[in-house]
Coordinates of C-alpha atoms and ligand atoms in Angstrom, one line a residue:
M5 CA 3.6 9.5 19.5
R6 CA 6.8 10.8 19.3
S7 CA 8.1 12.5 16.2
F8 CA 11.1 11.6 14.3
P9 CA 12.8 12.5 10.8
G10 CA 11.6 10.3 8.1
A11 CA 14.6 10.5 5.8
T12 CA 17.1 9.5 8.1
R13 CA 19.4 6.4 7.9
G14 CA 19.6 4.3 10.9
G15 CA 18.1 1.3 12.7
D16 CA 18.2 -1.1 15.5
D17 CA 18.9 -4.2 13.0
D18 CA 20.6 -2.7 10.1
P19 CA 22.5 0.5 10.5
N20 CA 22.1 1.3 7.0
A21 CA 18.4 1.0 6.5
M22 CA 16.2 4.1 5.4
R23 CA 13.3 5.0 7.9
C24 CA 9.8 5.4 6.4
A25 CA 6.1 5.5 7.6
V26 CA 3.4 3.3 6.1
I27 CA 0.0 4.2 5.0
I28 CA -2.6 1.1 4.5
P29 CA -5.9 2.5 2.8
A30 CA -8.3 -0.1 4.2
A31 CA -11.6 1.9 3.9
G32 CA -12.9 -0.2 0.9
S33 CA -16.5 -1.7 1.4
G34 CA -14.9 -4.7 -0.8
T35 CA -18.5 -6.1 -1.1
R36 CA -17.1 -8.2 -4.1
F37 CA -16.9 -11.5 -1.8
G38 CA -20.8 -11.0 -0.7
G39 CA -21.4 -10.9 3.0
D40 CA -20.9 -8.1 5.8
L41 CA -17.2 -8.3 6.2
P42 CA -15.1 -6.5 3.7
K43 CA -12.2 -8.6 2.5
Q44 CA -9.4 -7.2 4.3
F45 CA -11.0 -8.5 7.4
L46 CA -11.8 -12.1 6.2
P47 CA -9.5 -14.8 7.7
L48 CA -6.6 -16.1 5.9
G49 CA -5.0 -18.8 7.7
G50 CA -6.3 -17.9 11.1
R51 CA -5.7 -14.3 11.3
P52 CA -7.5 -11.4 9.5
L53 CA -6.0 -10.7 6.3
I54 CA -5.1 -7.0 7.2
A55 CA -3.0 -8.5 10.1
H56 CA -0.8 -10.4 7.5
T57 CA -0.4 -7.3 5.5
I58 CA 0.5 -5.0 8.8
G59 CA 2.5 -7.8 10.1
R60 CA 4.9 -7.8 7.3
F61 CA 5.5 -3.9 7.7
H62 CA 5.6 -4.3 11.4
R63 CA 8.6 -6.3 11.1
H64 CA 10.8 -4.5 8.9
P65 CA 13.6 -2.9 10.3
S66 CA 12.9 0.4 8.2
V67 CA 9.2 1.0 9.3
E68 CA 9.0 3.2 12.0
R69 CA 5.0 3.5 12.2
I70 CA 2.0 2.6 10.3
V71 CA -1.3 4.4 10.1
V72 CA -4.3 2.0 8.9
C73 CA -7.4 4.0 7.4
V74 CA -10.5 2.1 7.9
S75 CA -14.3 3.1 7.5
P76 CA -16.2 4.3 10.6
D77 CA -17.9 0.8 10.6
H78 CA -14.6 -1.1 11.2
L79 CA -13.0 1.3 13.7
A80 CA -13.5 -1.1 16.6
T81 CA -12.7 -4.2 14.6
M82 CA -9.3 -3.0 13.6
Q83 CA -8.5 -1.5 17.1
E84 CA -9.3 -5.2 18.4
I85 CA -6.8 -6.6 15.6
A86 CA -4.1 -4.2 16.8
D87 CA -4.8 -4.8 20.4
H88 CA -4.5 -8.4 19.7
F89 CA -1.2 -8.2 18.3
R90 CA 0.2 -5.5 20.7
W91 CA 1.2 -3.2 17.7
G92 CA 2.3 0.0 19.5
N93 CA 3.1 1.9 16.4
V94 CA 0.0 1.3 14.4
K95 CA -2.4 4.2 14.6
I96 CA -6.0 3.8 13.3
V97 CA -7.6 6.8 11.4
R98 CA -10.9 7.0 9.6
G99 CA -10.8 6.3 5.6
G100 CA -12.4 8.6 3.2
E101 CA -14.9 8.1 0.5
S102 CA -12.2 7.2 -1.9
R103 CA -8.7 5.4 -1.9
Q104 CA -7.4 8.8 -2.7
E105 CA -9.0 10.4 0.3
S106 CA -8.3 7.6 2.7
V107 CA -4.5 7.9 1.7
L108 CA -4.4 11.7 2.2
R109 CA -6.3 11.2 5.5
G110 CA -3.4 8.7 6.5
A111 CA -1.0 11.2 5.3
D112 CA -2.4 14.3 7.1
S113 CA -2.5 12.2 10.4
L114 CA 1.6 11.6 9.9
V115 CA 2.0 15.4 9.7
R116 CA -0.2 15.8 12.8
G117 CA 2.0 13.0 14.1
G118 CA 5.4 15.3 13.6
L119 CA 6.7 14.2 10.4
G120 CA 7.9 16.7 7.9
D121 CA 7.5 17.2 4.4
D122 CA 10.7 15.3 3.4
S123 CA 9.9 12.1 5.6
I124 CA 9.5 8.9 3.5
V125 CA 6.2 7.5 3.2
A126 CA 4.7 4.1 1.6
A127 CA 1.4 3.4 0.8
H128 CA 0.1 -0.1 0.4
D129 CA -3.1 -2.0 -0.3
A130 CA -4.7 -3.5 2.6
V131 CA -5.3 -6.7 0.5
R132 CA -1.6 -7.4 -0.6
P133 CA -0.5 -9.5 2.1
F134 CA 2.7 -11.1 0.6
V135 CA 5.0 -8.0 0.2
P136 CA 8.6 -9.1 0.5
A137 CA 10.8 -7.2 2.7
D138 CA 13.7 -6.8 -0.1
L139 CA 10.7 -5.0 -2.1
L140 CA 10.6 -2.0 0.2
D141 CA 14.4 -1.9 0.5
R142 CA 14.7 -1.7 -3.3
L143 CA 12.1 0.9 -3.2
L144 CA 13.7 3.3 -0.8
E145 CA 16.7 2.9 -2.8
A146 CA 15.0 3.9 -5.8
L147 CA 13.5 6.8 -4.0
A148 CA 16.8 8.2 -3.5
H149 CA 17.1 9.2 -7.5
A150 CA 13.2 10.2 -7.9
D151 CA 10.2 11.6 -6.6
G152 CA 8.4 8.3 -6.3
A153 CA 9.2 4.9 -6.7
V154 CA 6.5 2.2 -7.4
P155 CA 6.8 -1.7 -8.4
A156 CA 5.5 -3.0 -11.1
T157 CA 4.9 -6.2 -13.4
M158 CA 5.3 -6.3 -17.3
P159 CA 2.0 -7.7 -18.4
T160 CA 2.3 -10.7 -20.4
D161 CA -1.3 -10.5 -21.9
T162 CA -2.2 -8.3 -24.5
I163 CA -4.0 -5.3 -23.0
H164 CA -6.7 -3.7 -25.4
R165 CA -8.5 -0.5 -24.5
I166 CA -12.2 -1.2 -25.2
D167 CA -15.6 0.5 -25.6
G168 CA -18.9 -1.0 -25.3
G169 CA -17.2 -4.7 -25.4
V170 CA -15.5 -3.7 -28.6
V171 CA -11.4 -3.4 -29.1
V172 CA -10.7 0.0 -30.2
E173 CA -6.9 0.4 -29.5
T174 CA -4.2 -2.2 -28.6
P175 CA -1.2 -0.1 -27.0
D176 CA 2.4 -1.5 -27.4
R177 CA 2.5 -4.1 -24.6
S178 CA 6.2 -3.0 -24.1
L179 CA 5.1 0.4 -22.9
L180 CA 2.8 -0.9 -20.1
A181 CA 3.6 -1.8 -16.6
A182 CA 1.2 -3.0 -14.1
A183 CA 1.5 -1.3 -10.8
Q184 CA 1.9 -2.9 -7.5
T185 CA 2.0 -1.4 -3.7
P186 CA 4.0 -0.3 -1.6
Q187 CA 4.7 3.0 -3.6
C188 CA 6.9 5.4 -1.8
F189 CA 6.9 9.4 -1.8
R190 CA 8.1 11.9 0.2
L191 CA 5.1 12.9 2.5
G192 CA 5.0 16.5 1.3
V193 CA 4.9 15.4 -2.4
L194 CA 2.3 12.7 -1.8
Q195 CA 0.0 15.1 0.2
S196 CA 0.0 17.8 -2.4
A197 CA -0.5 15.4 -5.4
L198 CA -3.5 13.7 -3.4
A199 CA -5.1 17.2 -2.3
R200 CA -4.8 18.3 -6.1
A201 CA -6.2 14.8 -7.6
I202 CA -9.3 15.3 -5.2
E203 CA -10.0 18.9 -5.7
E204 CA -9.8 18.7 -9.6
G205 CA -11.5 15.3 -9.5
W206 CA -8.7 13.4 -11.4
P207 CA -9.7 9.3 -11.5
A208 CA -6.6 7.8 -9.7
T209 CA -6.6 3.9 -8.8
D210 CA -3.2 4.3 -7.2
E211 CA -0.8 7.1 -5.7
A212 CA 1.7 7.1 -8.7
A213 CA -0.9 8.3 -11.1
A214 CA -1.7 11.3 -9.1
V215 CA 1.9 12.1 -8.4
A216 CA 3.2 11.8 -11.8
R217 CA 0.3 13.8 -13.4
C218 CA 1.6 16.7 -10.7
G219 CA 5.0 16.6 -13.0
Y220 CA 6.7 14.6 -10.5
R221 CA 9.3 11.7 -11.8
V222 CA 8.1 8.4 -10.4
R223 CA 10.6 5.6 -11.0
V224 CA 9.2 2.1 -11.6
I225 CA 11.0 -0.9 -10.4
E226 CA 10.7 -4.4 -10.8
G227 CA 7.7 -5.8 -8.7
D228 CA 7.4 -9.1 -7.3
P229 CA 4.7 -11.7 -8.6
R230 CA 3.9 -13.0 -5.0
N231 CA 2.6 -9.7 -4.3
I232 CA -0.7 -10.2 -5.5
K233 CA -4.0 -8.2 -4.6
I234 CA -6.6 -10.2 -3.3
T235 CA -9.8 -8.8 -5.0
R236 CA -11.7 -12.1 -6.3
P237 CA -12.6 -15.2 -4.7
V238 CA -9.7 -17.0 -6.9
D239 CA -7.2 -14.9 -5.5
F240 CA -8.4 -16.0 -1.9
E241 CA -7.7 -19.3 -2.8
S242 CA -4.2 -18.6 -4.3
A243 CA -3.3 -16.8 -1.1
V244 CA -4.3 -19.7 1.1
R245 CA -1.8 -21.7 -1.0
E246 CA 0.9 -19.1 -1.1
L247 CA 0.8 -18.6 2.8
A248 CA 2.4 -21.9 3.1
N249 CA 5.7 -20.2 1.7
W250 CA 5.7 -17.5 4.2
S251 CA 6.8 -17.4 8.0
D252 CA 4.9 -15.2 10.5
E253 CA 7.9 -15.2 13.2
Ligands
LIG23 O1 -10.7 0.0 -4.9 P1 -9.5 -1.0 -4.7 O2 -9.9 -2.4 -4.3 O3 -8.4 -1.1 -5.6 O4 -8.9 -0.3 -3.5 C1 -7.6 -0.6 -2.9 C2 -7.6 -0.2 -1.6 O5 -7.8 0.9 -1.0 C3 -8.1 -1.2 -0.4 O6 -7.2 -1.4 0.4 C4 -9.2 -0.8 0.0 O7 -9.8 -0.8 1.3 C5 -8.9 1.0 0.0 N1 -9.8 1.8 -0.1 C6 -9.8 3.0 1.0 N2 -10.7 3.7 0.9 C7 -12.0 3.8 0.0 C8 -11.9 2.9 -1.0 C9 -10.7 1.8 -0.9 O8 -8.9 3.0 1.9 N3 -12.8 4.3 0.2

């Protein structure tokens, strides 16, 4: 695979577009829907859910390469999907035991492929197929002024901290943000933060948590309500309805 400088500007369609690589962790067992196939491989509108997600990035002018991290059991399934869609710039690697390990393996593979510490990388959940192109544009812009950039929505529900089914604390809602993906970082920052999180056993359900805990400045920008994470059967029903609003040219 050819190497390219990650932090440059340029592109075939938009001369001002930032270049980035994308890591898609997809090694979760996702047994919440029952059945053998993890939800990222279930069909949505006639193609696997993950194919919608990857396709969205594959068509984005700023995205130069994509790494998908899958469990050893699904390497062949993922390869079949990539072959079917003729995605030349999609690399498939083995994921790890945790999301953090999967993303780190993706990052390591980008380094092996020639990317440097300053290259820009976006980590994105396999199960968020409705990522608008302008969201990635806004994140790349925000990254110019911070060590990380993540999208989030402001919760409209009140969020309680609970213990044993009982409310123990109610944080000020105006100080809370519900993080989405893609989450953008410089490759070196992401790699070192994830390595430290794994070594020190930090619980982190997204990349921003580890990067911020290392002392880096992670900027939060406005997320998109359409950018849903498909985790429950009811989300799948919403996704089927939402699909009608998206074109897959
Ligand atoms: O745990 P959660 O559902 O938030 O997982 C988010 C993403 O991380 C999913 O796309 C899932 O496939 C991925 N993941 C992974 N490796 C693991 C566990 C989860 O790539 N070991």
